[in-house]
PDB file of C-alpha atoms in Angstrom:
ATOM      1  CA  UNK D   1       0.000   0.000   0.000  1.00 47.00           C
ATOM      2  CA  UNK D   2       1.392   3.406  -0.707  1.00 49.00           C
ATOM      3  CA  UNK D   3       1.306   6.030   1.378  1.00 53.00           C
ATOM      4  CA  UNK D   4       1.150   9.433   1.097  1.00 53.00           C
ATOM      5  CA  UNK D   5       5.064   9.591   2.637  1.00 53.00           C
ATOM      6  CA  UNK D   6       5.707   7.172   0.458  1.00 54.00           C
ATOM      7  CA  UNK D   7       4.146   9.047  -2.728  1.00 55.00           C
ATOM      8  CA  UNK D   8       5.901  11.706  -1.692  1.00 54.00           C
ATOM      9  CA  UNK D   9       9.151  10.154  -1.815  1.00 55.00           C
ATOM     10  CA  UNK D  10       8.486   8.333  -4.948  1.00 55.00           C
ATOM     11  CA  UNK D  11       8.107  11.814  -6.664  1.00 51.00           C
ATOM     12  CA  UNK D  12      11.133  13.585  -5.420  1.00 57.00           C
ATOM     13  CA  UNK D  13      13.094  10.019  -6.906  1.00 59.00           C
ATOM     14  CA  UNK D  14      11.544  10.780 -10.756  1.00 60.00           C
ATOM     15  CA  UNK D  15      10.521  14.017 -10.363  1.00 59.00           C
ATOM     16  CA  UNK D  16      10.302  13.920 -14.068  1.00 63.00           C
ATOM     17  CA  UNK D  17       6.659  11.699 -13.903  1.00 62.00           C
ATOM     18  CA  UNK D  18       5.244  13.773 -12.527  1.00 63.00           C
ATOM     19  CA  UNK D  19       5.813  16.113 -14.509  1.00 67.00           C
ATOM     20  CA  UNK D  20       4.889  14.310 -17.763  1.00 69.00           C
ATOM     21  CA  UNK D  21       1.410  14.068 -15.978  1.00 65.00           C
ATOM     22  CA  UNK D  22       0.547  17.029 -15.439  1.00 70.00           C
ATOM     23  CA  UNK D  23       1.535  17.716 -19.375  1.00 70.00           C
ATOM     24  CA  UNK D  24      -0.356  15.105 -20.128  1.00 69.00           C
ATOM     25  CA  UNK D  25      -3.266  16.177 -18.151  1.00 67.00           C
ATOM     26  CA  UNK D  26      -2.993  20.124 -19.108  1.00 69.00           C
ATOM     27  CA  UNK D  27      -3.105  18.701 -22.876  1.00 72.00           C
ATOM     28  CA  UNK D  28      -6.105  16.884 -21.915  1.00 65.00           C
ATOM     29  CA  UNK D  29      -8.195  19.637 -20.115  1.00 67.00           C
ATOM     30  CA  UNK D  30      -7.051  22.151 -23.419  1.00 68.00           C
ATOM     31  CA  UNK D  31      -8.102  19.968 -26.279  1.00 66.00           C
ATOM     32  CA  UNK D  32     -11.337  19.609 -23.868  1.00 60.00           C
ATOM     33  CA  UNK D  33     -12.109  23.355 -23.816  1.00 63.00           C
ATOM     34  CA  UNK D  34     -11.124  24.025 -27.477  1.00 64.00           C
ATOM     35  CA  UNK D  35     -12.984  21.654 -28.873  1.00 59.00           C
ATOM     36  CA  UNK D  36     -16.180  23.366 -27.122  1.00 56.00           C
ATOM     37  CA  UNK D  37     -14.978  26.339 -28.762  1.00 59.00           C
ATOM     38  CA  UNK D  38     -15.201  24.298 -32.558  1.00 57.00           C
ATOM     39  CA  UNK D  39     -18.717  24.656 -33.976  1.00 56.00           C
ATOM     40  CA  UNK D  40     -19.002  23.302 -37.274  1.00 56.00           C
ATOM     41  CA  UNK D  41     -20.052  25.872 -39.885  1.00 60.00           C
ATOM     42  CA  UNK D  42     -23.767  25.066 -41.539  1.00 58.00           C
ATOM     43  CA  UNK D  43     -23.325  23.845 -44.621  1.00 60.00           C
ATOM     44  CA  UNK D  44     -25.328  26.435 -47.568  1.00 60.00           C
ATOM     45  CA  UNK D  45     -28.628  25.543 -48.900  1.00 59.00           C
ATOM     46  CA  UNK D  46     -29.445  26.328 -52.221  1.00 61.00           C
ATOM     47  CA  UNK D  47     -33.027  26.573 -52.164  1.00 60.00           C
ATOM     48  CA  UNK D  48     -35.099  27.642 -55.639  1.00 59.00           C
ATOM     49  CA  UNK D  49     -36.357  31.241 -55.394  1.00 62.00           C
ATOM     50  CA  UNK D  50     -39.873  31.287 -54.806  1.00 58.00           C
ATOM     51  CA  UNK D  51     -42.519  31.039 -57.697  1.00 61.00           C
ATOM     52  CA  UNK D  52     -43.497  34.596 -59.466  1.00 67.00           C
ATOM     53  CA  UNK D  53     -46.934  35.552 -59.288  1.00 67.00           C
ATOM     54  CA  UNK D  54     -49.418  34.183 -61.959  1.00 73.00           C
ATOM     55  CA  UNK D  55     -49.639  36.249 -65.950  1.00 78.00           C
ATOM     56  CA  UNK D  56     -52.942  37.439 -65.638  1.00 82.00           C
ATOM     57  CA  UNK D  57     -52.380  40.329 -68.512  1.00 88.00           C
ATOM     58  CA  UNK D  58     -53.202  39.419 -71.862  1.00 91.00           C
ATOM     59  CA  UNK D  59     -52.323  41.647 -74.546  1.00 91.00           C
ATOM     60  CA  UNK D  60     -54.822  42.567 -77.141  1.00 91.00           C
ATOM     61  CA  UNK D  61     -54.831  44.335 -80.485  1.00 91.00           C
ATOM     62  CA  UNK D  62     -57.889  44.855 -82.072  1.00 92.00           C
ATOM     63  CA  UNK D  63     -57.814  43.450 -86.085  1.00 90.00           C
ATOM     64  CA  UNK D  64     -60.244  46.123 -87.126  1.00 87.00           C
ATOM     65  CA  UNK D  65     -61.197  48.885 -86.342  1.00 90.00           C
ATOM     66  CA  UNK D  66     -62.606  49.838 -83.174  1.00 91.00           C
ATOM     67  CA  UNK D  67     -62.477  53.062 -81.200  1.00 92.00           C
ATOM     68  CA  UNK D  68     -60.893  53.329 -77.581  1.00 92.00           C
ATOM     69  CA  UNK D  69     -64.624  53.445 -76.251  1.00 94.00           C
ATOM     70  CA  UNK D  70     -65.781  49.903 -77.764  1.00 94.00           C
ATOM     71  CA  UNK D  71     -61.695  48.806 -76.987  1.00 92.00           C
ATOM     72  CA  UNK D  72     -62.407  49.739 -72.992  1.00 94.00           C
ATOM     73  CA  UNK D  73     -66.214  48.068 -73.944  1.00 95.00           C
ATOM     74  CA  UNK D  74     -64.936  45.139 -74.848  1.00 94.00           C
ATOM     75  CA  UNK D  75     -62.160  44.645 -72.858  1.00 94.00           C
ATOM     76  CA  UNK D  76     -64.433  45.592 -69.759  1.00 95.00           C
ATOM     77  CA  UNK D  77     -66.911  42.659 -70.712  1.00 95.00           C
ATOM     78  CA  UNK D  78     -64.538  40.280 -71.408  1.00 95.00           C
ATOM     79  CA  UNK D  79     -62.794  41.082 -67.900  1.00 95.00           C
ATOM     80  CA  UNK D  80     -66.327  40.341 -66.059  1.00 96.00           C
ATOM     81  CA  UNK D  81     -67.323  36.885 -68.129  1.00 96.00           C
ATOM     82  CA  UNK D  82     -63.713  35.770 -67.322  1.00 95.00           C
ATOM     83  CA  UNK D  83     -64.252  36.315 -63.789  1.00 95.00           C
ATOM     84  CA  UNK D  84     -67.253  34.337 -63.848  1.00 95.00           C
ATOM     85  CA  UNK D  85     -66.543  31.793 -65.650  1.00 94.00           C
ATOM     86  CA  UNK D  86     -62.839  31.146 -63.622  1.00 92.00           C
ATOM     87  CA  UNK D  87     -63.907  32.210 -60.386  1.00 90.00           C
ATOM     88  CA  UNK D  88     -60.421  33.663 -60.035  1.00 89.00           C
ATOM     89  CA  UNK D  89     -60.883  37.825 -59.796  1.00 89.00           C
ATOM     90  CA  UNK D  90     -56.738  39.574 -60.260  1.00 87.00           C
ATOM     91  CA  UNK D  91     -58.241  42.659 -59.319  1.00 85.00           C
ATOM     92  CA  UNK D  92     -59.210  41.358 -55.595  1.00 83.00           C
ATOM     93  CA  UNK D  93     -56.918  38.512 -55.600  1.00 71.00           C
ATOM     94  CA  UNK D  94     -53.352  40.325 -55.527  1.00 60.00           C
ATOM     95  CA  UNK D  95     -50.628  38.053 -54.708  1.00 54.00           C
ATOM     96  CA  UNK D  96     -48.650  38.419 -51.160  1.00 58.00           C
ATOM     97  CA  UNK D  97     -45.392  38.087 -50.777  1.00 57.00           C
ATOM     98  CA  UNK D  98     -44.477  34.473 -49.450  1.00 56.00           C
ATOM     99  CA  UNK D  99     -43.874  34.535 -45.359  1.00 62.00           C
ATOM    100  CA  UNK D 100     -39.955  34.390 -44.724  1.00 68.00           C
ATOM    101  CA  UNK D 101     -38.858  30.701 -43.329  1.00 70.00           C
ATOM    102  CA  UNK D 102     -37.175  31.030 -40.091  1.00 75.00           C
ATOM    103  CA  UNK D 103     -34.128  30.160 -39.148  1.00 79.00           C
ATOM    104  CA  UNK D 104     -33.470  27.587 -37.032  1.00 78.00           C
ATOM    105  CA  UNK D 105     -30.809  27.147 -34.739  1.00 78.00           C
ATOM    106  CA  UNK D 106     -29.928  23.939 -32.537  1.00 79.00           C
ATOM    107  CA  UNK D 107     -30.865  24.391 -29.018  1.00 80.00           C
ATOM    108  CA  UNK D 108     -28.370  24.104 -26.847  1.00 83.00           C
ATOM    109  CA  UNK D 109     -25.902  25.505 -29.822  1.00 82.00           C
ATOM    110  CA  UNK D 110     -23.039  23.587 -31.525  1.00 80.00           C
ATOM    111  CA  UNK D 111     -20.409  22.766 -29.162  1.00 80.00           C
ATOM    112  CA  UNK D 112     -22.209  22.153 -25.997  1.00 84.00           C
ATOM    113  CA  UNK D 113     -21.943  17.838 -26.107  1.00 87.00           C
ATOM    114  CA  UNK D 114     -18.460  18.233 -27.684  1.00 83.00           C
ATOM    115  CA  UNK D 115     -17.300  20.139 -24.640  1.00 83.00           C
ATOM    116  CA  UNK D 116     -19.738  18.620 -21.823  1.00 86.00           C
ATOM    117  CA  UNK D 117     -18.583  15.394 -23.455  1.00 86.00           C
ATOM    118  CA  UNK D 118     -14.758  15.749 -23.484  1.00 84.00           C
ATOM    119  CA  UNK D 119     -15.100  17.529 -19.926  1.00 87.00           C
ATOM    120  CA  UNK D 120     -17.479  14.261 -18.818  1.00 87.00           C
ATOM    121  CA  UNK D 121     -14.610  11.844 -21.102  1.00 86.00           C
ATOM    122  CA  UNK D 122     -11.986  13.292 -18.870  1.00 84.00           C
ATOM    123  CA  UNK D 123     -13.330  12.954 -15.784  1.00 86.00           C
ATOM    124  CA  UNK D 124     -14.064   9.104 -16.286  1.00 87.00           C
ATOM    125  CA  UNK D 125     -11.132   8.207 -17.910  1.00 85.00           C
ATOM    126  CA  UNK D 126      -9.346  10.089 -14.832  1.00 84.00           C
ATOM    127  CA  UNK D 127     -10.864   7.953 -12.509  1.00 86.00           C
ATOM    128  CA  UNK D 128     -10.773   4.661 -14.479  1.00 86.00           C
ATOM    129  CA  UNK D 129      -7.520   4.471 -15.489  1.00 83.00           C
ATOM    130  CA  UNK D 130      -4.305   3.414 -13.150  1.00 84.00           C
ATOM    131  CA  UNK D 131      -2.780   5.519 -10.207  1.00 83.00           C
ATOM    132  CA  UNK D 132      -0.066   5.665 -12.367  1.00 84.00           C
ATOM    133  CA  UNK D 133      -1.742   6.946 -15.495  1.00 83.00           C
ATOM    134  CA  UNK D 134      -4.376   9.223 -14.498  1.00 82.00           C
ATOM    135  CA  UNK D 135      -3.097  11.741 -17.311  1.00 83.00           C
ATOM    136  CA  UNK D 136      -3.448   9.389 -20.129  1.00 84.00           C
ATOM    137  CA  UNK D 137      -6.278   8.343 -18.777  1.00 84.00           C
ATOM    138  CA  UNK D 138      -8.135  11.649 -18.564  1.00 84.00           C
ATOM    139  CA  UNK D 139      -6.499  12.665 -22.231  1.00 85.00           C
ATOM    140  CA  UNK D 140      -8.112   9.224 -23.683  1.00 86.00           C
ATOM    141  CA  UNK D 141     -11.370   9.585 -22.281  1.00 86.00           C
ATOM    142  CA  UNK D 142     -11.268  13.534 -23.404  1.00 85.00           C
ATOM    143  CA  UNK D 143     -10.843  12.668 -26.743  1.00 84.00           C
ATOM    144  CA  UNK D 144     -13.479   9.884 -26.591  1.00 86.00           C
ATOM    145  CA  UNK D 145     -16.089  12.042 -25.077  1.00 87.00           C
ATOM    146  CA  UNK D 146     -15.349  15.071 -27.553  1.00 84.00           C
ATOM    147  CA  UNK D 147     -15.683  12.894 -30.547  1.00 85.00           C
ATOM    148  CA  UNK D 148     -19.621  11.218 -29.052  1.00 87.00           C
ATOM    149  CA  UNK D 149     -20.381  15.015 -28.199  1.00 87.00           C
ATOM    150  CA  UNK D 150     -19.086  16.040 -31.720  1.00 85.00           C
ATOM    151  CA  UNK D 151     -21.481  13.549 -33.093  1.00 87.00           C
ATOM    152  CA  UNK D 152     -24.437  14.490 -30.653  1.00 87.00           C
ATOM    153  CA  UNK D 153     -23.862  17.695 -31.926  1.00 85.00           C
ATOM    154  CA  UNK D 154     -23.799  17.133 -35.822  1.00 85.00           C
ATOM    155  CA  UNK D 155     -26.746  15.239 -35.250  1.00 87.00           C
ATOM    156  CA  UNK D 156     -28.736  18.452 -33.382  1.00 88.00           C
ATOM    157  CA  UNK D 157     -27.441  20.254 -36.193  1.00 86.00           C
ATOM    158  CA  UNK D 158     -28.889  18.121 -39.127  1.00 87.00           C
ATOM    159  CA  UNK D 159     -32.402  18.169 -37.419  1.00 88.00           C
ATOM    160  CA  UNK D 160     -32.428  21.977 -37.043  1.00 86.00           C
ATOM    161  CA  UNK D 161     -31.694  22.298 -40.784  1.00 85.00           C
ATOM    162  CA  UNK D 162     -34.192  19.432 -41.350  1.00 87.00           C
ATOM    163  CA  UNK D 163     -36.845  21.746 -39.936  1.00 87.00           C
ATOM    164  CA  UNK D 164     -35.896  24.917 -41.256  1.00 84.00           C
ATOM    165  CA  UNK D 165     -35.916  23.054 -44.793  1.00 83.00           C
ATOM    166  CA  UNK D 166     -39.489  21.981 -44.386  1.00 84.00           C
ATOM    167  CA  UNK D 167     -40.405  25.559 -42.931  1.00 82.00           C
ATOM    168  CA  UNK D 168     -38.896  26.663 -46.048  1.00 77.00           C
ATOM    169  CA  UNK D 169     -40.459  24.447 -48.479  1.00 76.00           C
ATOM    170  CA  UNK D 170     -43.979  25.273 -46.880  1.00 75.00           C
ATOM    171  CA  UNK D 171     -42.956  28.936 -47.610  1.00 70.00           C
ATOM    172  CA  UNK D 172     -42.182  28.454 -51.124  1.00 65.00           C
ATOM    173  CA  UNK D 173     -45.867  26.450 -51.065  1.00 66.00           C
ATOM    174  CA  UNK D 174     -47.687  29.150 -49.697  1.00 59.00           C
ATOM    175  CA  UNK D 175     -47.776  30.807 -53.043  1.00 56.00           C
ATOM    176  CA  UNK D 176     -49.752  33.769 -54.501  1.00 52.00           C
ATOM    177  CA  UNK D 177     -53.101  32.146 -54.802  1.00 54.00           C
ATOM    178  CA  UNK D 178     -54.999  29.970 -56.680  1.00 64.00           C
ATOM    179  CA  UNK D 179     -52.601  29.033 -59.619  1.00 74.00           C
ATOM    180  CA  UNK D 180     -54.727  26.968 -61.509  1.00 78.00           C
ATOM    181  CA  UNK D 181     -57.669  29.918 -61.336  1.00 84.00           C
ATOM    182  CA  UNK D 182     -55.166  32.525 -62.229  1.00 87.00           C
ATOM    183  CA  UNK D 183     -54.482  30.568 -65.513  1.00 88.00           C
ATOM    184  CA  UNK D 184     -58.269  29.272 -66.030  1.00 91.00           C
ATOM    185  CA  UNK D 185     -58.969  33.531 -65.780  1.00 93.00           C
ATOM    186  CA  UNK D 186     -55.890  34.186 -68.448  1.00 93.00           C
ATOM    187  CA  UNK D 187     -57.423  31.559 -71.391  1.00 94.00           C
ATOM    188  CA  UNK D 188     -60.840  32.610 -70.687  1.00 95.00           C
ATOM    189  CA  UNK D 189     -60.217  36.690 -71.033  1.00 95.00           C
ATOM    190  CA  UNK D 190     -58.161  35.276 -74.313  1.00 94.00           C
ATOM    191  CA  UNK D 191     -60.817  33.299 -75.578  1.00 95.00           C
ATOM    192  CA  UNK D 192     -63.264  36.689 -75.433  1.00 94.00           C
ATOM    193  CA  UNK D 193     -61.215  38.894 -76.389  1.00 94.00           C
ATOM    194  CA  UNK D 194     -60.630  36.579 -79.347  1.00 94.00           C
ATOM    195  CA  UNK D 195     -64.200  35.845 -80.604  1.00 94.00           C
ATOM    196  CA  UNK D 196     -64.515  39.849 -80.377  1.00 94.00           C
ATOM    197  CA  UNK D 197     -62.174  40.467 -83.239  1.00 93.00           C
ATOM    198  CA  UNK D 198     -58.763  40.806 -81.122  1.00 95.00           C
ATOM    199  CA  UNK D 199     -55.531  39.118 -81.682  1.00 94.00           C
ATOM    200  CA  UNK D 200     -54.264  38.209 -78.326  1.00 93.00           C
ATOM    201  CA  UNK D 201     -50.336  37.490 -77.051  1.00 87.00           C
TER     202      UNK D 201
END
């Protein structure tokens, strides 16, 4: 059994284990608190830009002649049937902007299981290992602990940008209306507009 006289002694004999220890251990404890300072950069999303409003202008020249009044006429009745008959309205029905996604951001930030884990790794591979190797122990189990809490945190990471992906996708969704109206509207003000006498683009 060794006592603490004894310990004592044992150092002053190789005073130079001791002092590869505490190296050994400072190394430990300083990889352990920078690798809670290391937070992985999020990698960039290209996501597509979100749709453009529906064409509901039509462009109409008249192939005869036709003064402004019966071109405003016309144009004014053809407006009203296309309404009814596509239920889609431009003039009420203005497109709004899409709603922003929001950002997402891992909660507790990157970092925090890479450090709590080396810290955590240190402290049981201190007080697993050997008397004698105590340093290498705590240096070992540092290392262990910040590489699971590295992983814990990657993994946090990839769900936050899971969600903010979907948010984003259900922005791009929420659109500008009724798409298939807006077009139903745009062939059936062409269609008038062409039986009165107009060439349309």
């Amino acid at each position: 059994m060794l006592t603490p006289s004894r310990t004592a002694a044992e150092t002053r004999r190789n005073p130079g284990r001791m002092h590869r220890l505490q190296r050994v251990l400072a190394i430990g404890v300083a990889a352990a608190a920078l690798a809670g300072c290391a937070t992985p950069q999020r990698p960039v999303v290209y996501r597509a830009p979100p749709p453009q409003p529906p064409v509901t202008e039509v462009v109409a020249y008249p192939q005869g002649k036709k003064s402004d009044r019966e071109i405003r006429q016309d144009r004014y009745e053809c407006y009203l049937w296309a309404v009814r008959a596509s239920g889609y309205d431009p003039a009420r029905m203005r497109p709004t902007a899409a709603p922003a996604a929001p950002r997402v951001l891992p909660d507790p930030p990157a970092g925090h299981d890479t450090a709590a884990g080396a810290i955590a790794g240190a402290v049981v591979g201190a007080a697993v290992s050997s008397p004698h190797h105590v340093g290498q122990g705590a240096a070992i189990g540092a290392a262990v602990g910040a590489v699971a809490g590295a992983a814990s945190d990657a993994a946090r990471e990839e769900r936050a940008q899971r969600i903010e992906d979907a948010y984003a996708e259900r922005a791009a969704r929420a659109d500008y209306g009724n798409w298939g109206k807006a077009e139903a509207y745009r062939r059936a003000l062409s269609a008038c507009l062409e039986g009165r006498g107009y060439a349309v683009r």
